[in-house]
Short mmCIF file of C-alpha atoms and ligand atoms in Angstrom, two decimals:
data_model
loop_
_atom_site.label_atom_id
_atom_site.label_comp_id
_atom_site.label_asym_id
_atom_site.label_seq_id
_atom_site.Cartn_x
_atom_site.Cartn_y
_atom_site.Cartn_z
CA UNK A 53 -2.84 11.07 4.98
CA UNK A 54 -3.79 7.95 6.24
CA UNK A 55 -3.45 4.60 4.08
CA UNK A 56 -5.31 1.37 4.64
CA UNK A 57 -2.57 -1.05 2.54
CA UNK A 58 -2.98 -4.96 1.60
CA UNK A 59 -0.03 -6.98 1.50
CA UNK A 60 -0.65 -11.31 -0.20
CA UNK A 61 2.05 -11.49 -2.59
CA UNK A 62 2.96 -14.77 -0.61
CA UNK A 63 2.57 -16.43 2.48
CA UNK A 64 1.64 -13.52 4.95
CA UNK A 65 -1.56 -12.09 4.90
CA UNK A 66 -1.40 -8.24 6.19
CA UNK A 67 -3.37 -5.13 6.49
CA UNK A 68 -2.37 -2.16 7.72
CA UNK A 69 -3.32 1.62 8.66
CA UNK A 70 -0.63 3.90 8.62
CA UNK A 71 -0.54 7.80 9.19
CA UNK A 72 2.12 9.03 6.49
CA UNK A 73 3.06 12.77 6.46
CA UNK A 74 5.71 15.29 5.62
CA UNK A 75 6.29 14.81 1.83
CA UNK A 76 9.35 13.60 0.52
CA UNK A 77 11.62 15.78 2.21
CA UNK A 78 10.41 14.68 5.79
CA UNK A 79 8.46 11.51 5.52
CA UNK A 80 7.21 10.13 8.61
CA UNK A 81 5.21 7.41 9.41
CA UNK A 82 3.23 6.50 12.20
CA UNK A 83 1.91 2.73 11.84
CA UNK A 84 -1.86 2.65 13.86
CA UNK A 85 -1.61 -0.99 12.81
CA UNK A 86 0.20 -3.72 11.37
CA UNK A 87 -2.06 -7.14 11.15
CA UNK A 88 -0.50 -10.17 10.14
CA UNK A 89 -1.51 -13.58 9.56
CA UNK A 90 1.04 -16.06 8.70
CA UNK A 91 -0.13 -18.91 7.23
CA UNK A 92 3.41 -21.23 7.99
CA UNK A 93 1.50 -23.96 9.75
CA UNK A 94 -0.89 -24.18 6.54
CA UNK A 95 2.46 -24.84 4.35
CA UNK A 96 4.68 -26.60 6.88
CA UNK A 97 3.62 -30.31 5.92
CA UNK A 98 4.40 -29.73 2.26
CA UNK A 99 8.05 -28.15 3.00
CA UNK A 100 7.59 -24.66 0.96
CA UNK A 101 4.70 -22.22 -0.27
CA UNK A 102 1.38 -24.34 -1.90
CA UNK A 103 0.14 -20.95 -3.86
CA UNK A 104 -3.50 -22.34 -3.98
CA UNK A 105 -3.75 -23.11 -0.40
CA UNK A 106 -1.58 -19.54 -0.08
CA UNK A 107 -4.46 -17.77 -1.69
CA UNK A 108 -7.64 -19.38 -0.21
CA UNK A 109 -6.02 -18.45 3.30
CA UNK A 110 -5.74 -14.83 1.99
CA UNK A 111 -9.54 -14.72 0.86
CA UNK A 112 -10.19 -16.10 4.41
CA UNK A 113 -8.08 -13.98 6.14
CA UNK A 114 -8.53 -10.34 4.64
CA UNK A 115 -12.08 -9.75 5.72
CA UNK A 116 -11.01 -11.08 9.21
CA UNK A 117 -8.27 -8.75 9.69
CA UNK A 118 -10.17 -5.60 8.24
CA UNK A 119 -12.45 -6.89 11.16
CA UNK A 120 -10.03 -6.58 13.58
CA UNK A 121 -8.79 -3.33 12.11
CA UNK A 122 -11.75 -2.12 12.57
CA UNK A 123 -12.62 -3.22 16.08
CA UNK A 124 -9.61 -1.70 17.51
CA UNK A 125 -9.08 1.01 19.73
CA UNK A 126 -7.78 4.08 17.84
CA UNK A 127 -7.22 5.85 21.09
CA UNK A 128 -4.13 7.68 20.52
CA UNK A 129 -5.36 9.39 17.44
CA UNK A 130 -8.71 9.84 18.99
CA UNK A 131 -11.06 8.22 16.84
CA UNK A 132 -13.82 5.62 17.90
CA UNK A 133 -13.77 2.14 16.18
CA UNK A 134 -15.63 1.20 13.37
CA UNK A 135 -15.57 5.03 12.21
CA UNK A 136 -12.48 4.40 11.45
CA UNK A 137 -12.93 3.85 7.30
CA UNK A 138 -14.25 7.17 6.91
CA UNK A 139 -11.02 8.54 7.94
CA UNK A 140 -8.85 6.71 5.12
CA UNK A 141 -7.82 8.90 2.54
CA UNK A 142 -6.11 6.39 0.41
CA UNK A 143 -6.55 2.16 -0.26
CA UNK A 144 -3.03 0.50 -1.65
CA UNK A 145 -2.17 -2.96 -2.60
CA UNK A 146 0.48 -5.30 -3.49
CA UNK A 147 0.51 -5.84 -7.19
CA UNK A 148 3.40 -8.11 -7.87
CA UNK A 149 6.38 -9.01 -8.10
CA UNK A 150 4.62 -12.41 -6.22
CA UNK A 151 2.78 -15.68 -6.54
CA UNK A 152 -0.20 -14.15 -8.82
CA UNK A 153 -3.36 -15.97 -7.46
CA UNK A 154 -2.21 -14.76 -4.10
CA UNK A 155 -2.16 -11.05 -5.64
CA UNK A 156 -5.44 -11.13 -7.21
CA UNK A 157 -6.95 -12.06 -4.28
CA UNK A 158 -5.46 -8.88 -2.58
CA UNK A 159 -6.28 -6.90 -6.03
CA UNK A 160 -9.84 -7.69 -5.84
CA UNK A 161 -10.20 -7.55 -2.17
CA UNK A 162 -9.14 -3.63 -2.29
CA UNK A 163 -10.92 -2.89 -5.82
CA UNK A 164 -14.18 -3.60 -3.90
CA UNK A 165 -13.39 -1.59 -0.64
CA UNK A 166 -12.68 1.24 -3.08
CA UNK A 167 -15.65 1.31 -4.96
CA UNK A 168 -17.73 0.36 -1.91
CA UNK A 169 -16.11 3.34 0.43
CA UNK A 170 -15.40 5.50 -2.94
CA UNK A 171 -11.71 6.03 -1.80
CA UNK A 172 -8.42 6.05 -4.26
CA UNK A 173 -6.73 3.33 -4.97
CA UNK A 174 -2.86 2.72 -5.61
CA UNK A 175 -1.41 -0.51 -6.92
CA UNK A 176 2.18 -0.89 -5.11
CA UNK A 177 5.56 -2.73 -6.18
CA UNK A 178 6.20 -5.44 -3.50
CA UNK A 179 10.16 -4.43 -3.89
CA UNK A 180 9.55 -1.17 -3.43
CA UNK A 181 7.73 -1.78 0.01
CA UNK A 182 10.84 -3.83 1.06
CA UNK A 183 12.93 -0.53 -0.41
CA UNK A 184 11.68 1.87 2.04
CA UNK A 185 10.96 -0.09 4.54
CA UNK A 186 13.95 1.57 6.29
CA UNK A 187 11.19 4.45 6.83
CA UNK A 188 9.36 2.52 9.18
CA UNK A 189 9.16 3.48 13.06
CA UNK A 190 12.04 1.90 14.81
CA UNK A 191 13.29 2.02 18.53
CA UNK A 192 17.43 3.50 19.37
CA UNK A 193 19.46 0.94 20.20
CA UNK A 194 23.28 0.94 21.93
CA UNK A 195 24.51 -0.31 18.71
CA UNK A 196 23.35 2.49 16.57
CA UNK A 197 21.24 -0.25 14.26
CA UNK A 198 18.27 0.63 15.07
CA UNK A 199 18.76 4.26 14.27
CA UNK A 200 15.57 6.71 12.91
CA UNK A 201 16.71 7.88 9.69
CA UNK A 202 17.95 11.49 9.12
CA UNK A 203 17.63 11.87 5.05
CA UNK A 204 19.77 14.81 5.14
CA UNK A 205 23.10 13.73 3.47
CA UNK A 206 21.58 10.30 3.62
CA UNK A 207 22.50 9.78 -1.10
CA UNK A 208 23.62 8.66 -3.11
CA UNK A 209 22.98 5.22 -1.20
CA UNK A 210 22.98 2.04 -2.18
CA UNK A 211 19.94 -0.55 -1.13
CA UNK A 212 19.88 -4.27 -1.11
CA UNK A 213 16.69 -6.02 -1.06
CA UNK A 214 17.51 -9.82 -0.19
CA UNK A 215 13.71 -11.66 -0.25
CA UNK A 216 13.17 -15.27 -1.06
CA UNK A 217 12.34 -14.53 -4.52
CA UNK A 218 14.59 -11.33 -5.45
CA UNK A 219 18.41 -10.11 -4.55
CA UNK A 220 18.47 -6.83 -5.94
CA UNK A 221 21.51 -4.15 -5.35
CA UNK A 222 20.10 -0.58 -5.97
CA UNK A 223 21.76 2.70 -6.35
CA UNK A 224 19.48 5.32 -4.94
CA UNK A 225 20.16 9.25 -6.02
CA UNK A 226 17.48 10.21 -3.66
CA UNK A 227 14.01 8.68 -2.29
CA UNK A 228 12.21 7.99 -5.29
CA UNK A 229 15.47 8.08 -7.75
CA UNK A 230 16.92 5.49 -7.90
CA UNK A 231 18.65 2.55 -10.73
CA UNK A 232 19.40 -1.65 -10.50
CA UNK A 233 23.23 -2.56 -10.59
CA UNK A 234 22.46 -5.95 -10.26
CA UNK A 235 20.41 -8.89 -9.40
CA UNK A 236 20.32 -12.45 -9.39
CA UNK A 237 20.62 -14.89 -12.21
CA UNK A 238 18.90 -17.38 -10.99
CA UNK A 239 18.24 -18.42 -6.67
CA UNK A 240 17.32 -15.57 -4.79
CA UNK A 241 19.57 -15.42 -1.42
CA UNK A 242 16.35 -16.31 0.84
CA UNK A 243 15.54 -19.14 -1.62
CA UNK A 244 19.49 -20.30 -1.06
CA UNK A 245 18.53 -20.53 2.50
CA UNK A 246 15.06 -22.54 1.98
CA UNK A 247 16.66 -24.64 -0.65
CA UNK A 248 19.54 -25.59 1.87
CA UNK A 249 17.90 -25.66 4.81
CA UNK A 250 15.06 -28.63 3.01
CA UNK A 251 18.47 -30.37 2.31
CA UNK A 252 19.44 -30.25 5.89
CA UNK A 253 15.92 -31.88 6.97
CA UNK A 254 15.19 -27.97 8.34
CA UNK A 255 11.10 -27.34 8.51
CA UNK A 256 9.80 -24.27 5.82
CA UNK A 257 10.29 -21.70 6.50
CA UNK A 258 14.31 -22.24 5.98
CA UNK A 259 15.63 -19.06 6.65
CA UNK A 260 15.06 -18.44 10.54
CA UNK A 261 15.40 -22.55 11.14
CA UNK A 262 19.01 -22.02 9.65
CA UNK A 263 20.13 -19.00 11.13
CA UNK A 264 18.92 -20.74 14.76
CA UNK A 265 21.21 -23.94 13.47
CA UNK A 266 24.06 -21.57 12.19
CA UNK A 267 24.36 -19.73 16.01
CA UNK A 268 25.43 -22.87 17.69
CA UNK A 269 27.89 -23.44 14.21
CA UNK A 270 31.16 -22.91 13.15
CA UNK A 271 31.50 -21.14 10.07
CA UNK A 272 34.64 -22.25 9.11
CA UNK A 273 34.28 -25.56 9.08
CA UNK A 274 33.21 -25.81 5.46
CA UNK A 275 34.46 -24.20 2.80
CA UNK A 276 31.82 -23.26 0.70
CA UNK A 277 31.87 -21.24 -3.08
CA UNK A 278 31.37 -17.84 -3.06
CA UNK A 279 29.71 -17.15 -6.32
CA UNK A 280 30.44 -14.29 -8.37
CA UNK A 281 32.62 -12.86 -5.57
CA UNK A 282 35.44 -11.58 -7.79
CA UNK A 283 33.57 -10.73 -10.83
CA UNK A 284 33.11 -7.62 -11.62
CA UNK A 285 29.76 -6.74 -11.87
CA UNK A 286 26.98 -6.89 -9.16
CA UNK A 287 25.16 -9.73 -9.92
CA UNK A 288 24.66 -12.85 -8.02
CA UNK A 289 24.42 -16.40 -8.33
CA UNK A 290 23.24 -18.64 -5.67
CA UNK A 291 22.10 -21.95 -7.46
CA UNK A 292 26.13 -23.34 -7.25
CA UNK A 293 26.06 -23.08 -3.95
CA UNK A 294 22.92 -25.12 -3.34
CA UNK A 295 24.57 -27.42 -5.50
CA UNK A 296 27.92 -27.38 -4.02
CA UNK A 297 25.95 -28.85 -0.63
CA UNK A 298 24.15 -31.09 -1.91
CA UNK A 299 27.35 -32.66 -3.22
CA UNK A 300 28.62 -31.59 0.15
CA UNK A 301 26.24 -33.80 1.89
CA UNK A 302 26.38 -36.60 -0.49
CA UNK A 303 29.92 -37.12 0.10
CA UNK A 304 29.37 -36.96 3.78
CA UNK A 305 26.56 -39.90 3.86
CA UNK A 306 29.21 -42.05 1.44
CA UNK A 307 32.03 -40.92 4.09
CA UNK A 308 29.77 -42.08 6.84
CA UNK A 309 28.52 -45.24 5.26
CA UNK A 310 32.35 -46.08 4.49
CA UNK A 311 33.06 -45.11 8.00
CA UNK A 312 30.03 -47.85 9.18
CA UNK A 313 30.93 -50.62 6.59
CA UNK A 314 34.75 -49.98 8.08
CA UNK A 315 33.82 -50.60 11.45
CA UNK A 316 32.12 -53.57 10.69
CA UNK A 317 34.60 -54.93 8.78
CA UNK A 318 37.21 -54.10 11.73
CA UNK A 319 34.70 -55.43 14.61
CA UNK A 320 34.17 -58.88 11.98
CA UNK A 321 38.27 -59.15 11.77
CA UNK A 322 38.94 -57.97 15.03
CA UNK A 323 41.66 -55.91 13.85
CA UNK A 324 42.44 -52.90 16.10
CA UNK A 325 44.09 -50.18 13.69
CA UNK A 326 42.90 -46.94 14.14
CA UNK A 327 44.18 -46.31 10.61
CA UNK A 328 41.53 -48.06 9.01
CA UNK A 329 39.49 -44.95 9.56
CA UNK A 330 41.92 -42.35 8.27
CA UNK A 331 40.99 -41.55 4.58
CA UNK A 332 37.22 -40.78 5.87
CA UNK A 333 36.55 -37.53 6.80
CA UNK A 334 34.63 -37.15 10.02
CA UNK A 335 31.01 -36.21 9.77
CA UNK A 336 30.40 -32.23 10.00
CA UNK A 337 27.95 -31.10 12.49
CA UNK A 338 24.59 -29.93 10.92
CA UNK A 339 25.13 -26.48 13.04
CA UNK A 340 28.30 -26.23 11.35
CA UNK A 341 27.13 -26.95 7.35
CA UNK A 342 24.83 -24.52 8.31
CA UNK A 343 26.86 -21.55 9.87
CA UNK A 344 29.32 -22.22 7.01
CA UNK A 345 26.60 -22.10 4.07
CA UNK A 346 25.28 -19.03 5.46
CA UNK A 347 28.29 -17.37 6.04
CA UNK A 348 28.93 -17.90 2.10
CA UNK A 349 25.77 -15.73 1.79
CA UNK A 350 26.90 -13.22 3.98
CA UNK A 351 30.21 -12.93 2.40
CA UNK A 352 28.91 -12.86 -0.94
CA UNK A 353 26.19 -9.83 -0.15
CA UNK A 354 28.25 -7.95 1.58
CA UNK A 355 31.64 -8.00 -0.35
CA UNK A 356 29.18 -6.83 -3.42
CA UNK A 357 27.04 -4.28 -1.24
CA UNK A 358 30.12 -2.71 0.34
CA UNK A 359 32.11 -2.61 -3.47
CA UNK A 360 29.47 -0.94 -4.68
CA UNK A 361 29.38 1.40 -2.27
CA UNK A 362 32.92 2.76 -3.00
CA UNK A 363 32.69 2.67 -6.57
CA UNK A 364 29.55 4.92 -6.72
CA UNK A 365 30.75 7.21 -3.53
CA UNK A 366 27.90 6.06 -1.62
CA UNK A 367 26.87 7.69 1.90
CA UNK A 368 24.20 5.00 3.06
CA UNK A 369 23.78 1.21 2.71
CA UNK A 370 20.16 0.27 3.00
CA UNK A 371 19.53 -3.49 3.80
CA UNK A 372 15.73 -4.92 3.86
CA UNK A 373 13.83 -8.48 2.41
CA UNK A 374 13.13 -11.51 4.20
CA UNK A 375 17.03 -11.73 4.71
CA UNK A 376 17.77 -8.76 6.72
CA UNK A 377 16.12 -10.34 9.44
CA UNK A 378 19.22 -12.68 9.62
CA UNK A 379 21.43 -10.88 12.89
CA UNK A 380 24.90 -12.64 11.64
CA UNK A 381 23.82 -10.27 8.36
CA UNK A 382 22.75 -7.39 9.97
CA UNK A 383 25.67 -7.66 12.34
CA UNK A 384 28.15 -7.78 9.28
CA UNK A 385 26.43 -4.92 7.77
CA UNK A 386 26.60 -2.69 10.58
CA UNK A 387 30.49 -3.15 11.27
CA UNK A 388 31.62 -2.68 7.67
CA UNK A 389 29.43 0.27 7.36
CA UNK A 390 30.86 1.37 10.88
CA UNK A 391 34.62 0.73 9.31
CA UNK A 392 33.68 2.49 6.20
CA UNK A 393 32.27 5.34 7.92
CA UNK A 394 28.76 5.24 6.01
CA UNK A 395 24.96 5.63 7.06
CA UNK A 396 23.59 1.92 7.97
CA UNK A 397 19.49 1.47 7.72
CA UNK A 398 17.69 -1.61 7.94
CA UNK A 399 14.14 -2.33 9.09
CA UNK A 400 13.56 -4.04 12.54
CA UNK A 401 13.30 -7.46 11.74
CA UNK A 402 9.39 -7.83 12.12
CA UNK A 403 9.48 -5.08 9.31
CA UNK A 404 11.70 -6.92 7.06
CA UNK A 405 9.83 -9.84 6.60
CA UNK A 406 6.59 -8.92 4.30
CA UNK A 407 4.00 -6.68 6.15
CA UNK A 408 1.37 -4.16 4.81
CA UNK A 409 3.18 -1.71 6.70
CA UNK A 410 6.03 -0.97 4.06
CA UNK A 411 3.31 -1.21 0.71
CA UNK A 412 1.71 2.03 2.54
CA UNK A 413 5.14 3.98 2.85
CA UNK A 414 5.40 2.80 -0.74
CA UNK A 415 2.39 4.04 -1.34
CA UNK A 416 2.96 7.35 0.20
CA UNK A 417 5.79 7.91 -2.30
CA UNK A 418 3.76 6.63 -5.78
CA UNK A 419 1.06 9.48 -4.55
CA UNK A 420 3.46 12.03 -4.02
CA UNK A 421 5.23 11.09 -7.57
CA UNK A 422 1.70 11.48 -9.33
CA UNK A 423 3.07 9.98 -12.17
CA UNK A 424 1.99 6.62 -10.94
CA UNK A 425 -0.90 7.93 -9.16
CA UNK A 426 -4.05 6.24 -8.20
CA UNK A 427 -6.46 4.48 -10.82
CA UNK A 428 -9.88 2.40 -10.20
CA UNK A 429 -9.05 -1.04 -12.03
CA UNK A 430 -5.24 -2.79 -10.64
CA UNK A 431 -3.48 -5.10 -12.71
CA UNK A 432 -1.95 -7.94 -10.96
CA UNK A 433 1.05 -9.47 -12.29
CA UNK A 434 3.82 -11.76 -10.76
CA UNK A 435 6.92 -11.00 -12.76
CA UNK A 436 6.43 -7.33 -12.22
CA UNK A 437 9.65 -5.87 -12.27
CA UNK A 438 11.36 -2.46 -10.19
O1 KG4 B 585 10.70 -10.67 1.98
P1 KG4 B 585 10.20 -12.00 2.41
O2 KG4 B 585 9.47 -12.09 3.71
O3 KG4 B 585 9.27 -12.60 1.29
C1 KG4 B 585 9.55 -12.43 -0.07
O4 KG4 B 585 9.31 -11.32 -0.58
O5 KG4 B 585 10.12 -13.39 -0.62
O6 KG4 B 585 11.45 -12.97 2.43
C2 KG4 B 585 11.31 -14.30 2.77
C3 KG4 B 585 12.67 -14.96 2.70
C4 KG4 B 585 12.58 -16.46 2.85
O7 KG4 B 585 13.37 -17.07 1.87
C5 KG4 B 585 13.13 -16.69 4.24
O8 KG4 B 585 13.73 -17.95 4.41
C6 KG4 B 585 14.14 -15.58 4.34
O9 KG4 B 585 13.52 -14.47 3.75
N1 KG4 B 585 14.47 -15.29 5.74
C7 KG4 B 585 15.69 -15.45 6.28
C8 KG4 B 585 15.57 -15.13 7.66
N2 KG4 B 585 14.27 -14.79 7.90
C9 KG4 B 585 13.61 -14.89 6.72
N3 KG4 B 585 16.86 -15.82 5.73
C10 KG4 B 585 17.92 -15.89 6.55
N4 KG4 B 585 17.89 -15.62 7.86
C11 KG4 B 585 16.73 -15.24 8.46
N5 KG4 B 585 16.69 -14.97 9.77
ZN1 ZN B 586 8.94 -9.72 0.40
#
């Protein structure tokens, strides 16, 4: 079957055509393309995601990229450009959770390509895209990450979907099966990382500027909360720690100020004690706030992931959102699951950040359910939940 999906729940404009086959047992999918139009340069100047600007760039964008999805060269599935369309057998589109504007203008976008091509049409949940975005072609590598999944004696497993608006920790019975052990009560881990990284003077979008900050870092350097670490339960809590540096980094400007106002009282009395200095703490690196915050993150996801894994006999983690793009995370991930002697999956990291790609496997798996099968009119709505 092949699926022409729409992903503008935020800031990335994508289309995508993707050949799915072999039914839940043996899903496979081959991507013929994965357009993407990122719209950070639009949002840049104002620090985070403007949704109106977010949405008028979608309206611009989707008609370009069918374009282009149309002008390419299907060559390896033999079929000539532009007859392309007739070949779809199914349209999908994001239909929340997401900034809503942004979704209707996806919504409406596919409503009409339905009608006008008289196809189905499937409205997808943006976390469920993430979910099974494990599913998604990906290359061997040494380290076994990269690893094409085998779903035999792949569940129970449990997912986490890390995005900058959602943390969710999922236990998964089989593909489609699956129920929420937690979530977060307030910041989403990605929005930790934007929220932080704004503090830090980082450009939007936070998450990759942090991570390349954290690498040259030492992660010990601050000791940041965990929250929720030891509770049990598996929900999380990221808003303390945002707040934890921002009192972080106030101290340090007062510690540096004192530090400045010190030396310019010793230089004025032309006293030489190197005393006068001692009660202020030297000024942390940025690299190092940042490889310490993060590593808070990391700490916090995984003690929770890998718990839950033991408590409900788990085989598989799953790890996929904006987040599992972050290597420090995906490193973490890989070595527990290695110690623990369980199944690791997470997308390649141009997979994990929002593409069209995953809302067709999605897709794939609401058609083969039925239940929540195809209708003519979508429904857009931001809070939607799992
Ligand atoms: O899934 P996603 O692309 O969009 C949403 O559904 O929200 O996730 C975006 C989030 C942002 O908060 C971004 O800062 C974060 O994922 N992110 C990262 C990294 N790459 C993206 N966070 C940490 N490290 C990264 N390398
Ligand atoms: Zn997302």
């Amino acid at each position: 079957m092949k699926i022409l999906s729409v992903e503008t729940s935020c800031d990335e404009t994508s289309l995508a055509l993707v050949e799915a086959a072999g039914g839940l047992a043996k899903p496979n999918f081959k991507i013929l393309k994965n357009l993407v139009a990122s719209q950070i340069k639009i949002h840049r100047p104002f620090g985070g995601v403007v949704p109106n600007l977010a949405k008028r760039e979608h309206l611009r964008n989707l008609p370009i990229l069918l374009n282009r999805l149309a002008k390419t060269n299907y060559s390896k599935i033999k079929i000539k450009k532009q007859k392309i369309f007739r070949t779809v057998d199914l349209i999908a589109a994001t239909v929340g959770p997401g900034l809503e504007p942004c979704l209707w203008a996806g919504v409406n976008f596919t409503e009409e390509l339905a009608r006008k091509w008289n196809k189905p049409l499937v409205g997808v949940n943006h976390l469920k895209g993430h979910l099974y975005s494990f599913l998604l072609p990906q290359k061997r590598v040494n380290s076994g990450l990269f690893q094409t999944p085998n779903l035999k004696n792949l569940f129970p497993a449990v997912a986490l979907i890390a995005s900058g608006g959602h943390t969710v920790l999922l236990l998964l019975e089989n593909l489609i099966r699956f129920r929420k052990l937690g979530e977060t009560r307030d910041d989403a881990a990605g929005e930790a990382f934007d929220k932080a990284a704004r503090m830090l003077g980082l450009p939007y979008p936070g998450g990759p500027e942090m991570e390349k900050l954290a690498d040259c870092g030492d992660s010990t350097a601050v000791i940041f909360p965990r929250p929720m670490l030891n509770q049990k339960n598996y929900d999380f809590s990221f808003s303390g720690l945002k707040t934890a540096l921002l009192y972080f980094l106030k101290n340090s400007r007062k510690n540096a100020k004192m530090r400045e106002n010190g030396k310019k009282r010793q230089s004025e009395n032309k006293q030489k004690s190197s005393r006068d200095f001692a009660p202020f703490r030297a000024f942390t690196d940025k690299s190092d706030i940042a490889a310490s915050f993060q590593q808070a993150i990391i700490d916090v996801l995984t003690a929770k992931t890998f718990r839950a894994a033991q408590e409900f006999k788990a085989k598989t983690i799953l790890l996929s959102g904006g987040v599992a793009a972050n290597k420090s995370l995906r490193r973490t991930f890989a070595r527990k699951t290695k110690e623990n002697q369980l199944n690791f999956f997470a997308p390649p990291p141009k997979f994990a950040a929002d593409n069209a790609a995953m809302i067709a496997a999605a897709a794939y798996f609401q058609i083969l359910r039925k239940k929540n099968g195809q209708s003519p009119k979508l429904q857009a709505d931001g809070n939607l939940s799992l």
